[in-house]
């Protein structure tokens, strides 16, 4: 049984903790919020919920001194803002994609960096839940070089794709049978050679898949435009991904799609755990020009962030 820490207990973090109370993989959930009053209230609420549903999971306040005893840390922090308002700001940087997933990036990065400073030399698994997931995952991989960093989001795209394949064409395929690569919620391709349901995948045309990918990408933005956030559709998939990362036994052919940085690519891509030699391996078609283009776009944004931070550090305004 594993111990999980959830850093940030706003909408996503608190709902994630709530959902994980039913997990069979977890014995303890440790939570943290920078607002101590909020933290105390959230802790009491979750402890009561655990009792009401007869959960055996203990809910505790995170002790940073014992962070090395935690098997997985989920980073769910974000600043308080409405991304729709950020996107309309007159001060929105011209180099930052005009995209709801990127709208709060500059506000969130100081919080994410602060969390990483507190995690310091953490060496276990980190699940990142903060958009734009490929960018934040790469930065957190830089800030926590000794940990295994996975950005959660592409599995959500797989789940939404699964939904539209059924809704539009009647194909019933579990989301974890549909590995994707690219950028979460923006630019994705299916890795059909890894599909478990190969017989079904052969019956689905490229046109049908691309149509469903477009729908799956669009739906997230539609929800955010209406609500200012996404939640109910995300939490079950995030929780499922976390349980998968915690599971000791996995098949070599069991792939999940995560944002992952391997030195060459900074993409969401299928990850496979191996029971033989190394803890995990990633799958990316290195000769795929579209993936190269996506990776180049993400790298350009990272480079621009570096320029901005260097300018602030030296007092020069860019």
PDB file of C-alpha atoms in Angstrom:
ATOM      1  CA  UNK A   1       0.000   0.000   0.000  1.00  0.00           C
ATOM      2  CA  UNK A   2       1.323   3.395  -1.039  1.00  0.00           C
ATOM      3  CA  UNK A   3       1.474   6.908   0.401  1.00  0.00           C
ATOM      4  CA  UNK A   4       0.409   9.844  -1.783  1.00  0.00           C
ATOM      5  CA  UNK A   5       0.868  13.576  -1.226  1.00  0.00           C
ATOM      6  CA  UNK A   6      -1.360  16.133  -2.918  1.00  0.00           C
ATOM      7  CA  UNK A   7       0.181  19.604  -3.071  1.00  0.00           C
ATOM      8  CA  UNK A   8      -2.574  22.148  -3.579  1.00  0.00           C
ATOM      9  CA  UNK A   9      -6.149  21.469  -2.493  1.00  0.00           C
ATOM     10  CA  UNK A  10      -8.154  23.811  -4.669  1.00  0.00           C
ATOM     11  CA  UNK A  11     -10.771  22.473  -7.076  1.00  0.00           C
ATOM     12  CA  UNK A  12      -8.576  19.808  -8.681  1.00  0.00           C
ATOM     13  CA  UNK A  13      -6.500  18.789  -5.663  1.00  0.00           C
ATOM     14  CA  UNK A  14      -9.442  18.467  -3.274  1.00  0.00           C
ATOM     15  CA  UNK A  15     -11.567  16.516  -5.754  1.00  0.00           C
ATOM     16  CA  UNK A  16      -8.598  14.278  -6.543  1.00  0.00           C
ATOM     17  CA  UNK A  17      -8.094  13.508  -2.845  1.00  0.00           C
ATOM     18  CA  UNK A  18     -11.815  12.820  -2.519  1.00  0.00           C
ATOM     19  CA  UNK A  19     -11.765  10.410  -5.468  1.00  0.00           C
ATOM     20  CA  UNK A  20      -8.644   8.597  -4.258  1.00  0.00           C
ATOM     21  CA  UNK A  21     -10.318   7.781  -0.935  1.00  0.00           C
ATOM     22  CA  UNK A  22     -11.776   4.759  -2.745  1.00  0.00           C
ATOM     23  CA  UNK A  23      -8.406   3.559  -4.059  1.00  0.00           C
ATOM     24  CA  UNK A  24      -7.172   0.039  -3.349  1.00  0.00           C
ATOM     25  CA  UNK A  25      -3.553   1.105  -3.998  1.00  0.00           C
ATOM     26  CA  UNK A  26      -3.274   3.767  -1.288  1.00  0.00           C
ATOM     27  CA  UNK A  27      -2.974   3.640   2.506  1.00  0.00           C
ATOM     28  CA  UNK A  28      -2.347   7.332   3.249  1.00  0.00           C
ATOM     29  CA  UNK A  29      -3.159  10.656   1.564  1.00  0.00           C
ATOM     30  CA  UNK A  30      -1.093  13.631   2.771  1.00  0.00           C
ATOM     31  CA  UNK A  31      -2.386  17.056   1.739  1.00  0.00           C
ATOM     32  CA  UNK A  32      -0.844  20.531   1.679  1.00  0.00           C
ATOM     33  CA  UNK A  33      -2.145  24.022   0.988  1.00  0.00           C
ATOM     34  CA  UNK A  34      -0.290  27.298   1.443  1.00  0.00           C
ATOM     35  CA  UNK A  35      -3.379  28.683   3.222  1.00  0.00           C
ATOM     36  CA  UNK A  36      -3.287  26.976   6.615  1.00  0.00           C
ATOM     37  CA  UNK A  37      -6.917  27.772   7.431  1.00  0.00           C
ATOM     38  CA  UNK A  38      -7.992  26.247   4.124  1.00  0.00           C
ATOM     39  CA  UNK A  39      -5.769  23.237   4.813  1.00  0.00           C
ATOM     40  CA  UNK A  40      -7.318  22.579   8.225  1.00  0.00           C
ATOM     41  CA  UNK A  41     -10.833  22.780   6.837  1.00  0.00           C
ATOM     42  CA  UNK A  42     -10.024  20.541   3.883  1.00  0.00           C
ATOM     43  CA  UNK A  43      -8.331  18.016   6.176  1.00  0.00           C
ATOM     44  CA  UNK A  44     -11.339  17.768   8.481  1.00  0.00           C
ATOM     45  CA  UNK A  45     -13.727  17.486   5.547  1.00  0.00           C
ATOM     46  CA  UNK A  46     -11.757  14.657   3.908  1.00  0.00           C
ATOM     47  CA  UNK A  47     -11.337  12.799   7.187  1.00  0.00           C
ATOM     48  CA  UNK A  48     -15.095  12.905   7.712  1.00  0.00           C
ATOM     49  CA  UNK A  49     -15.683  11.727   4.134  1.00  0.00           C
ATOM     50  CA  UNK A  50     -13.286   8.813   4.696  1.00  0.00           C
ATOM     51  CA  UNK A  51     -15.290   7.791   7.762  1.00  0.00           C
ATOM     52  CA  UNK A  52     -18.636   8.143   6.014  1.00  0.00           C
ATOM     53  CA  UNK A  53     -17.637   5.829   3.148  1.00  0.00           C
ATOM     54  CA  UNK A  54     -15.709   3.457   5.442  1.00  0.00           C
ATOM     55  CA  UNK A  55     -12.429   4.142   3.659  1.00  0.00           C
ATOM     56  CA  UNK A  56      -9.347   2.557   5.228  1.00  0.00           C
ATOM     57  CA  UNK A  57      -7.190   5.398   3.895  1.00  0.00           C
ATOM     58  CA  UNK A  58      -5.791   7.805   6.471  1.00  0.00           C
ATOM     59  CA  UNK A  59      -5.874  11.498   5.543  1.00  0.00           C
ATOM     60  CA  UNK A  60      -3.067  13.580   7.040  1.00  0.00           C
ATOM     61  CA  UNK A  61      -1.498  17.007   6.805  1.00  0.00           C
ATOM     62  CA  UNK A  62       1.770  16.766   4.881  1.00  0.00           C
ATOM     63  CA  UNK A  63       4.943  16.929   6.966  1.00  0.00           C
ATOM     64  CA  UNK A  64       7.614  18.185   4.558  1.00  0.00           C
ATOM     65  CA  UNK A  65      10.318  16.622   6.739  1.00  0.00           C
ATOM     66  CA  UNK A  66       8.912  13.178   5.892  1.00  0.00           C
ATOM     67  CA  UNK A  67       8.501  13.789   2.151  1.00  0.00           C
ATOM     68  CA  UNK A  68      10.979  11.009   1.301  1.00  0.00           C
ATOM     69  CA  UNK A  69       8.494   8.482   2.748  1.00  0.00           C
ATOM     70  CA  UNK A  70       5.894   9.493   0.145  1.00  0.00           C
ATOM     71  CA  UNK A  71       5.622   7.210  -2.909  1.00  0.00           C
ATOM     72  CA  UNK A  72       4.006   9.764  -5.229  1.00  0.00           C
ATOM     73  CA  UNK A  73       3.564  13.530  -5.074  1.00  0.00           C
ATOM     74  CA  UNK A  74       0.771  15.112  -7.121  1.00  0.00           C
ATOM     75  CA  UNK A  75       1.407  18.814  -7.812  1.00  0.00           C
ATOM     76  CA  UNK A  76      -1.923  20.604  -8.301  1.00  0.00           C
ATOM     77  CA  UNK A  77      -1.036  24.194  -7.410  1.00  0.00           C
ATOM     78  CA  UNK A  78      -2.229  27.232  -9.330  1.00  0.00           C
ATOM     79  CA  UNK A  79      -2.759  30.906  -8.623  1.00  0.00           C
ATOM     80  CA  UNK A  80      -6.257  32.315  -8.181  1.00  0.00           C
ATOM     81  CA  UNK A  81      -7.443  33.598 -11.562  1.00  0.00           C
ATOM     82  CA  UNK A  82      -9.945  33.006 -14.319  1.00  0.00           C
ATOM     83  CA  UNK A  83      -8.059  31.921 -17.478  1.00  0.00           C
ATOM     84  CA  UNK A  84     -10.688  33.607 -19.635  1.00  0.00           C
ATOM     85  CA  UNK A  85      -9.819  36.970 -18.071  1.00  0.00           C
ATOM     86  CA  UNK A  86      -6.087  36.326 -18.397  1.00  0.00           C
ATOM     87  CA  UNK A  87      -6.488  35.553 -22.069  1.00  0.00           C
ATOM     88  CA  UNK A  88      -8.208  38.902 -22.694  1.00  0.00           C
ATOM     89  CA  UNK A  89      -5.594  40.912 -20.811  1.00  0.00           C
ATOM     90  CA  UNK A  90      -3.934  43.769 -22.676  1.00  0.00           C
ATOM     91  CA  UNK A  91      -0.643  42.665 -21.074  1.00  0.00           C
ATOM     92  CA  UNK A  92      -0.793  39.152 -22.517  1.00  0.00           C
ATOM     93  CA  UNK A  93       2.699  38.372 -23.945  1.00  0.00           C
ATOM     94  CA  UNK A  94       2.866  38.173 -27.720  1.00  0.00           C
ATOM     95  CA  UNK A  95       5.178  35.118 -27.566  1.00  0.00           C
ATOM     96  CA  UNK A  96       2.785  33.092 -25.398  1.00  0.00           C
ATOM     97  CA  UNK A  97       0.209  31.031 -27.361  1.00  0.00           C
ATOM     98  CA  UNK A  98      -3.226  32.669 -27.323  1.00  0.00           C
ATOM     99  CA  UNK A  99      -4.683  29.617 -25.683  1.00  0.00           C
ATOM    100  CA  UNK A 100      -6.656  29.006 -22.471  1.00  0.00           C
ATOM    101  CA  UNK A 101      -4.207  26.289 -21.436  1.00  0.00           C
ATOM    102  CA  UNK A 102      -1.351  28.830 -21.474  1.00  0.00           C
ATOM    103  CA  UNK A 103      -3.255  31.789 -20.045  1.00  0.00           C
ATOM    104  CA  UNK A 104      -2.172  31.344 -16.416  1.00  0.00           C
ATOM    105  CA  UNK A 105       1.327  29.971 -17.000  1.00  0.00           C
ATOM    106  CA  UNK A 106       3.260  33.055 -15.883  1.00  0.00           C
ATOM    107  CA  UNK A 107       1.139  33.351 -12.726  1.00  0.00           C
ATOM    108  CA  UNK A 108       1.530  29.671 -11.823  1.00  0.00           C
ATOM    109  CA  UNK A 109       5.265  29.225 -12.405  1.00  0.00           C
ATOM    110  CA  UNK A 110       6.442  30.942  -9.176  1.00  0.00           C
ATOM    111  CA  UNK A 111       4.152  28.662  -7.149  1.00  0.00           C
ATOM    112  CA  UNK A 112       5.398  25.564  -8.981  1.00  0.00           C
ATOM    113  CA  UNK A 113       9.023  26.568  -8.459  1.00  0.00           C
ATOM    114  CA  UNK A 114       8.406  27.168  -4.762  1.00  0.00           C
ATOM    115  CA  UNK A 115       6.906  23.701  -4.393  1.00  0.00           C
ATOM    116  CA  UNK A 116       9.929  22.176  -6.141  1.00  0.00           C
ATOM    117  CA  UNK A 117      12.263  24.038  -3.781  1.00  0.00           C
ATOM    118  CA  UNK A 118      10.438  22.437  -0.863  1.00  0.00           C
ATOM    119  CA  UNK A 119      10.595  19.008  -2.494  1.00  0.00           C
ATOM    120  CA  UNK A 120      14.324  19.586  -2.902  1.00  0.00           C
ATOM    121  CA  UNK A 121      16.026  16.193  -3.486  1.00  0.00           C
ATOM    122  CA  UNK A 122      12.867  14.101  -3.775  1.00  0.00           C
ATOM    123  CA  UNK A 123      13.627  10.914  -5.746  1.00  0.00           C
ATOM    124  CA  UNK A 124      10.296   9.134  -6.234  1.00  0.00           C
ATOM    125  CA  UNK A 125       7.384   9.804  -8.603  1.00  0.00           C
ATOM    126  CA  UNK A 126       5.875  13.222  -9.286  1.00  0.00           C
ATOM    127  CA  UNK A 127       2.554  13.623 -11.102  1.00  0.00           C
ATOM    128  CA  UNK A 128       2.187  17.136 -12.531  1.00  0.00           C
ATOM    129  CA  UNK A 129      -1.330  18.533 -12.960  1.00  0.00           C
ATOM    130  CA  UNK A 130      -0.779  22.084 -14.163  1.00  0.00           C
ATOM    131  CA  UNK A 131      -1.238  23.380 -17.711  1.00  0.00           C
ATOM    132  CA  UNK A 132       0.338  23.704 -20.203  1.00  0.00           C
ATOM    133  CA  UNK A 133       1.393  20.254 -19.091  1.00  0.00           C
ATOM    134  CA  UNK A 134       4.323  19.684 -21.460  1.00  0.00           C
ATOM    135  CA  UNK A 135       5.923  23.000 -20.479  1.00  0.00           C
ATOM    136  CA  UNK A 136       5.392  22.625 -16.720  1.00  0.00           C
ATOM    137  CA  UNK A 137       6.563  19.009 -16.820  1.00  0.00           C
ATOM    138  CA  UNK A 138       9.801  19.994 -18.554  1.00  0.00           C
ATOM    139  CA  UNK A 139      10.459  22.789 -16.059  1.00  0.00           C
ATOM    140  CA  UNK A 140       9.701  20.592 -13.053  1.00  0.00           C
ATOM    141  CA  UNK A 141      11.971  17.905 -14.519  1.00  0.00           C
ATOM    142  CA  UNK A 142      14.687  20.561 -14.536  1.00  0.00           C
ATOM    143  CA  UNK A 143      13.940  21.646 -10.960  1.00  0.00           C
ATOM    144  CA  UNK A 144      13.649  18.069  -9.601  1.00  0.00           C
ATOM    145  CA  UNK A 145      16.328  16.174 -11.558  1.00  0.00           C
ATOM    146  CA  UNK A 146      16.334  13.151  -9.234  1.00  0.00           C
ATOM    147  CA  UNK A 147      12.598  12.377  -9.465  1.00  0.00           C
ATOM    148  CA  UNK A 148      10.528  10.605 -12.121  1.00  0.00           C
ATOM    149  CA  UNK A 149       8.269  13.330 -13.505  1.00  0.00           C
ATOM    150  CA  UNK A 150       5.034  12.544 -15.354  1.00  0.00           C
ATOM    151  CA  UNK A 151       2.596  15.184 -16.602  1.00  0.00           C
ATOM    152  CA  UNK A 152      -1.050  14.108 -16.481  1.00  0.00           C
ATOM    153  CA  UNK A 153      -3.286  15.173 -19.348  1.00  0.00           C
ATOM    154  CA  UNK A 154      -2.825  13.024 -22.443  1.00  0.00           C
ATOM    155  CA  UNK A 155      -4.778  10.153 -20.862  1.00  0.00           C
ATOM    156  CA  UNK A 156      -7.642  12.630 -20.516  1.00  0.00           C
ATOM    157  CA  UNK A 157      -7.388  13.267 -24.257  1.00  0.00           C
ATOM    158  CA  UNK A 158      -7.483   9.486 -24.807  1.00  0.00           C
ATOM    159  CA  UNK A 159     -10.605   9.284 -22.655  1.00  0.00           C
ATOM    160  CA  UNK A 160     -12.307  12.097 -24.536  1.00  0.00           C
ATOM    161  CA  UNK A 161     -11.307  10.460 -27.813  1.00  0.00           C
ATOM    162  CA  UNK A 162     -12.816   7.196 -26.569  1.00  0.00           C
ATOM    163  CA  UNK A 163     -16.025   9.081 -25.740  1.00  0.00           C
ATOM    164  CA  UNK A 164     -16.372  10.543 -29.234  1.00  0.00           C
ATOM    165  CA  UNK A 165     -15.458   7.276 -30.981  1.00  0.00           C
ATOM    166  CA  UNK A 166     -18.451   5.736 -29.214  1.00  0.00           C
ATOM    167  CA  UNK A 167     -20.760   8.744 -29.505  1.00  0.00           C
ATOM    168  CA  UNK A 168     -20.152   9.412 -33.197  1.00  0.00           C
ATOM    169  CA  UNK A 169     -19.305   5.994 -34.655  1.00  0.00           C
ATOM    170  CA  UNK A 170     -20.273   3.341 -32.091  1.00  0.00           C
ATOM    171  CA  UNK A 171     -16.704   2.100 -31.447  1.00  0.00           C
ATOM    172  CA  UNK A 172     -16.272   1.025 -27.814  1.00  0.00           C
ATOM    173  CA  UNK A 173     -12.591   1.293 -26.837  1.00  0.00           C
ATOM    174  CA  UNK A 174     -11.301   1.879 -23.270  1.00  0.00           C
ATOM    175  CA  UNK A 175      -9.255   5.076 -23.006  1.00  0.00           C
ATOM    176  CA  UNK A 176      -6.105   3.233 -21.890  1.00  0.00           C
ATOM    177  CA  UNK A 177      -6.185   1.295 -25.177  1.00  0.00           C
ATOM    178  CA  UNK A 178      -5.596   4.498 -27.179  1.00  0.00           C
ATOM    179  CA  UNK A 179      -2.043   5.878 -26.704  1.00  0.00           C
ATOM    180  CA  UNK A 180      -1.494   9.420 -27.962  1.00  0.00           C
ATOM    181  CA  UNK A 181       1.550  11.595 -28.613  1.00  0.00           C
ATOM    182  CA  UNK A 182       1.927  15.348 -29.013  1.00  0.00           C
ATOM    183  CA  UNK A 183       0.646  18.249 -26.920  1.00  0.00           C
ATOM    184  CA  UNK A 184      -2.239  17.741 -24.503  1.00  0.00           C
ATOM    185  CA  UNK A 185      -5.446  19.423 -25.566  1.00  0.00           C
ATOM    186  CA  UNK A 186      -3.888  21.040 -28.595  1.00  0.00           C
ATOM    187  CA  UNK A 187      -2.042  18.922 -31.175  1.00  0.00           C
ATOM    188  CA  UNK A 188      -2.133  15.121 -30.915  1.00  0.00           C
ATOM    189  CA  UNK A 189      -1.676  12.001 -33.006  1.00  0.00           C
ATOM    190  CA  UNK A 190      -2.658   8.435 -32.229  1.00  0.00           C
ATOM    191  CA  UNK A 191       0.068   5.796 -31.966  1.00  0.00           C
ATOM    192  CA  UNK A 192      -1.980   3.087 -33.657  1.00  0.00           C
ATOM    193  CA  UNK A 193       0.755   0.441 -33.584  1.00  0.00           C
ATOM    194  CA  UNK A 194       0.375   0.369 -29.774  1.00  0.00           C
ATOM    195  CA  UNK A 195      -3.414   0.016 -29.723  1.00  0.00           C
ATOM    196  CA  UNK A 196      -4.463  -3.072 -27.803  1.00  0.00           C
ATOM    197  CA  UNK A 197      -7.698  -3.298 -29.766  1.00  0.00           C
ATOM    198  CA  UNK A 198      -5.865  -3.774 -33.051  1.00  0.00           C
ATOM    199  CA  UNK A 199      -8.851  -5.403 -34.707  1.00  0.00           C
ATOM    200  CA  UNK A 200     -11.045  -2.403 -33.893  1.00  0.00           C
ATOM    201  CA  UNK A 201      -8.355   0.132 -34.811  1.00  0.00           C
ATOM    202  CA  UNK A 202      -8.141  -1.411 -38.282  1.00  0.00           C
ATOM    203  CA  UNK A 203     -11.845  -0.747 -38.820  1.00  0.00           C
ATOM    204  CA  UNK A 204     -11.592   2.918 -37.825  1.00  0.00           C
ATOM    205  CA  UNK A 205     -10.597   5.203 -40.659  1.00  0.00           C
ATOM    206  CA  UNK A 206      -8.023   7.965 -40.310  1.00  0.00           C
ATOM    207  CA  UNK A 207     -10.778  10.462 -41.074  1.00  0.00           C
ATOM    208  CA  UNK A 208     -12.888   9.148 -38.188  1.00  0.00           C
ATOM    209  CA  UNK A 209      -9.935   9.251 -35.794  1.00  0.00           C
ATOM    210  CA  UNK A 210      -8.924  12.766 -36.791  1.00  0.00           C
ATOM    211  CA  UNK A 211     -12.518  13.969 -36.479  1.00  0.00           C
ATOM    212  CA  UNK A 212     -12.714  12.516 -32.957  1.00  0.00           C
ATOM    213  CA  UNK A 213      -9.340  14.008 -31.992  1.00  0.00           C
ATOM    214  CA  UNK A 214     -10.606  17.416 -33.117  1.00  0.00           C
ATOM    215  CA  UNK A 215     -13.758  16.944 -31.027  1.00  0.00           C
ATOM    216  CA  UNK A 216     -11.756  15.685 -28.025  1.00  0.00           C
ATOM    217  CA  UNK A 217      -9.462  18.706 -28.230  1.00  0.00           C
ATOM    218  CA  UNK A 218     -12.315  21.167 -28.653  1.00  0.00           C
ATOM    219  CA  UNK A 219     -14.418  19.884 -25.750  1.00  0.00           C
ATOM    220  CA  UNK A 220     -11.888  20.878 -23.080  1.00  0.00           C
ATOM    221  CA  UNK A 221     -11.763  24.468 -24.331  1.00  0.00           C
ATOM    222  CA  UNK A 222     -15.557  24.558 -24.595  1.00  0.00           C
ATOM    223  CA  UNK A 223     -15.929  23.530 -20.946  1.00  0.00           C
ATOM    224  CA  UNK A 224     -13.371  26.110 -19.802  1.00  0.00           C
ATOM    225  CA  UNK A 225     -15.078  28.832 -21.857  1.00  0.00           C
ATOM    226  CA  UNK A 226     -18.364  27.980 -20.108  1.00  0.00           C
ATOM    227  CA  UNK A 227     -17.100  27.325 -16.557  1.00  0.00           C
ATOM    228  CA  UNK A 228     -13.604  28.769 -16.314  1.00  0.00           C
ATOM    229  CA  UNK A 229     -12.186  25.312 -15.534  1.00  0.00           C
ATOM    230  CA  UNK A 230     -12.597  21.599 -16.200  1.00  0.00           C
ATOM    231  CA  UNK A 231     -13.149  19.179 -13.320  1.00  0.00           C
ATOM    232  CA  UNK A 232     -15.627  16.292 -13.289  1.00  0.00           C
ATOM    233  CA  UNK A 233     -14.300  14.771 -16.512  1.00  0.00           C
ATOM    234  CA  UNK A 234     -10.650  15.166 -15.443  1.00  0.00           C
ATOM    235  CA  UNK A 235     -10.563  13.744 -11.930  1.00  0.00           C
ATOM    236  CA  UNK A 236     -11.404  10.072 -12.660  1.00  0.00           C
ATOM    237  CA  UNK A 237      -8.693   9.963 -15.342  1.00  0.00           C
ATOM    238  CA  UNK A 238      -6.085  11.712 -13.174  1.00  0.00           C
ATOM    239  CA  UNK A 239      -6.858   9.312 -10.319  1.00  0.00           C
ATOM    240  CA  UNK A 240      -6.642   6.327 -12.659  1.00  0.00           C
ATOM    241  CA  UNK A 241      -3.256   7.527 -13.945  1.00  0.00           C
ATOM    242  CA  UNK A 242      -1.957   7.953 -10.389  1.00  0.00           C
ATOM    243  CA  UNK A 243      -3.070   4.455  -9.426  1.00  0.00           C
ATOM    244  CA  UNK A 244      -1.375   3.113 -12.560  1.00  0.00           C
ATOM    245  CA  UNK A 245       1.874   4.868 -11.638  1.00  0.00           C
ATOM    246  CA  UNK A 246       1.667   3.406  -8.129  1.00  0.00           C
ATOM    247  CA  UNK A 247       0.956  -0.154  -9.224  1.00  0.00           C
ATOM    248  CA  UNK A 248       3.902  -2.497  -8.708  1.00  0.00           C
ATOM    249  CA  UNK A 249       3.024  -5.011 -11.412  1.00  0.00           C
ATOM    250  CA  UNK A 250       2.472  -3.884 -14.992  1.00  0.00           C
ATOM    251  CA  UNK A 251       2.591  -5.634 -18.316  1.00  0.00           C
ATOM    252  CA  UNK A 252       5.379  -4.629 -20.702  1.00  0.00           C
ATOM    253  CA  UNK A 253       2.686  -3.909 -23.277  1.00  0.00           C
ATOM    254  CA  UNK A 254       0.669  -1.691 -20.910  1.00  0.00           C
ATOM    255  CA  UNK A 255       1.051   1.886 -22.171  1.00  0.00           C
ATOM    256  CA  UNK A 256      -0.300   5.135 -20.748  1.00  0.00           C
ATOM    257  CA  UNK A 257       0.133   8.579 -22.262  1.00  0.00           C
ATOM    258  CA  UNK A 258       1.942  11.163 -20.129  1.00  0.00           C
ATOM    259  CA  UNK A 259       3.969  14.300 -20.678  1.00  0.00           C
ATOM    260  CA  UNK A 260       7.543  13.152 -20.289  1.00  0.00           C
ATOM    261  CA  UNK A 261      10.940  14.707 -21.010  1.00  0.00           C
ATOM    262  CA  UNK A 262      13.626  12.369 -22.295  1.00  0.00           C
ATOM    263  CA  UNK A 263      16.290  14.893 -23.250  1.00  0.00           C
ATOM    264  CA  UNK A 264      15.294  14.973 -26.906  1.00  0.00           C
ATOM    265  CA  UNK A 265      11.531  15.373 -26.747  1.00  0.00           C
ATOM    266  CA  UNK A 266       9.279  17.305 -24.373  1.00  0.00           C
ATOM    267  CA  UNK A 267       5.986  15.796 -25.438  1.00  0.00           C
ATOM    268  CA  UNK A 268       3.057  13.868 -24.165  1.00  0.00           C
ATOM    269  CA  UNK A 269       3.787  10.346 -25.294  1.00  0.00           C
ATOM    270  CA  UNK A 270       3.069   6.698 -24.448  1.00  0.00           C
ATOM    271  CA  UNK A 271       5.010   5.383 -21.450  1.00  0.00           C
ATOM    272  CA  UNK A 272       5.569   1.681 -20.799  1.00  0.00           C
ATOM    273  CA  UNK A 273       6.909   0.257 -17.556  1.00  0.00           C
ATOM    274  CA  UNK A 274       9.288  -2.669 -17.921  1.00  0.00           C
ATOM    275  CA  UNK A 275       9.652  -5.422 -15.333  1.00  0.00           C
ATOM    276  CA  UNK A 276      12.980  -6.506 -16.790  1.00  0.00           C
ATOM    277  CA  UNK A 277      15.706  -3.882 -17.009  1.00  0.00           C
ATOM    278  CA  UNK A 278      14.753  -0.246 -16.525  1.00  0.00           C
ATOM    279  CA  UNK A 279      11.925   1.369 -14.541  1.00  0.00           C
ATOM    280  CA  UNK A 280      10.210   2.798 -17.599  1.00  0.00           C
ATOM    281  CA  UNK A 281      10.682   3.636 -21.231  1.00  0.00           C
ATOM    282  CA  UNK A 282       8.986   6.082 -23.539  1.00  0.00           C
ATOM    283  CA  UNK A 283       7.790   5.648 -27.079  1.00  0.00           C
ATOM    284  CA  UNK A 284       8.208   8.411 -29.627  1.00  0.00           C
ATOM    285  CA  UNK A 285       8.569   8.071 -33.387  1.00  0.00           C
ATOM    286  CA  UNK A 286      11.693  10.179 -33.741  1.00  0.00           C
ATOM    287  CA  UNK A 287      11.281  10.436 -37.512  1.00  0.00           C
ATOM    288  CA  UNK A 288       7.743  11.839 -37.289  1.00  0.00           C
ATOM    289  CA  UNK A 289       7.892  15.392 -38.673  1.00  0.00           C
ATOM    290  CA  UNK A 290       4.694  16.469 -36.951  1.00  0.00           C
ATOM    291  CA  UNK A 291       6.004  15.403 -33.545  1.00  0.00           C
ATOM    292  CA  UNK A 292       9.264  17.204 -34.279  1.00  0.00           C
ATOM    293  CA  UNK A 293       7.288  20.348 -35.067  1.00  0.00           C
ATOM    294  CA  UNK A 294       5.251  20.086 -31.855  1.00  0.00           C
ATOM    295  CA  UNK A 295       8.403  19.528 -29.819  1.00  0.00           C
ATOM    296  CA  UNK A 296      10.082  22.510 -31.478  1.00  0.00           C
ATOM    297  CA  UNK A 297       7.109  24.731 -30.583  1.00  0.00           C
ATOM    298  CA  UNK A 298       7.238  23.664 -26.933  1.00  0.00           C
ATOM    299  CA  UNK A 299      11.015  24.127 -26.810  1.00  0.00           C
ATOM    300  CA  UNK A 300      10.677  27.647 -28.214  1.00  0.00           C
ATOM    301  CA  UNK A 301       8.294  28.555 -25.383  1.00  0.00           C
ATOM    302  CA  UNK A 302      10.686  27.135 -22.786  1.00  0.00           C
ATOM    303  CA  UNK A 303      13.526  29.160 -24.321  1.00  0.00           C
ATOM    304  CA  UNK A 304      11.406  32.308 -24.243  1.00  0.00           C
ATOM    305  CA  UNK A 305      10.639  31.708 -20.560  1.00  0.00           C
ATOM    306  CA  UNK A 306      14.356  31.399 -19.880  1.00  0.00           C
ATOM    307  CA  UNK A 307      14.915  34.745 -21.610  1.00  0.00           C
ATOM    308  CA  UNK A 308      12.183  36.385 -19.528  1.00  0.00           C
ATOM    309  CA  UNK A 309      13.564  35.028 -16.246  1.00  0.00           C
ATOM    310  CA  UNK A 310      17.091  36.072 -17.149  1.00  0.00           C
ATOM    311  CA  UNK A 311      15.828  39.557 -17.965  1.00  0.00           C
ATOM    312  CA  UNK A 312      14.070  39.827 -14.596  1.00  0.00           C
ATOM    313  CA  UNK A 313      17.148  38.558 -12.768  1.00  0.00           C
ATOM    314  CA  UNK A 314      19.373  41.187 -14.418  1.00  0.00           C
ATOM    315  CA  UNK A 315      16.804  43.966 -14.234  1.00  0.00           C
ATOM    316  CA  UNK A 316      16.502  44.237 -18.002  1.00  0.00           C
ATOM    317  CA  UNK A 317      12.979  44.408 -19.412  1.00  0.00           C
ATOM    318  CA  UNK A 318      12.287  42.356 -22.526  1.00  0.00           C
TER     319      UNK A 318
END
